[in-house]
Phi, psi and omega in degrees: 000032174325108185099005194275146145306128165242083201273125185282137190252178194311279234275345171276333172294321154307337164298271190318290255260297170327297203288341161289309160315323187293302202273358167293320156260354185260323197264091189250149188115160187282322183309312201283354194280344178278333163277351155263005165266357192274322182213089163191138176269136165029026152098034174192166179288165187259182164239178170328119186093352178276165190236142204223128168231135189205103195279340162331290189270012180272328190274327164326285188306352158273320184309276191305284163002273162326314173266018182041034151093047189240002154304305189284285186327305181201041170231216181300301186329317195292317192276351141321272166300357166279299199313311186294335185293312162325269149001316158315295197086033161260169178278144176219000000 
């Protein structure tokens, strides 16, 4: 839904809103820092109503979509996520 408005609704911003507090005290380390620049509006969960875009993961979901998933399976999208898994130390 690349260019759209999405705006988050009551019952997902109270979701989001847990789940920021959870991984806000638990998830400590830089690997975890691309998932609060990936969802979090200003360094916080959004609330009802805010519009929230993440032009990242439209173009992932295009990529595959357009390769018929052979982006994720053995193209950039796959060596991306290797690189980061790597960089880590997780398994692939």
């Amino acid at each position: 839904m690349r260019g759209r408005d999405n705006p988050v609704s009551a019952n997902n911003a109270a979701r989001w809103q847990v789940m920021f507090e959870t991984y806000a005290r638990e998830l400590r380390g830089e690997e975890f820092q691309q998932w609060f620049d990936t969802f979090s509006v200003n360094g916080a969960a959004p609330h009802p109503g805010d519009i929230w875009k993440c032009e990242e993961m439209a173009k992932s979901l295009e990529s595959i979509a357009a390769t018929e998933a052979e982006s994720f399976y053995r193209g950039d999208l796959m060596e991306r996520i290797v690189a980061f898994s790597d960089q880590y130390g997780g398994y692939f």
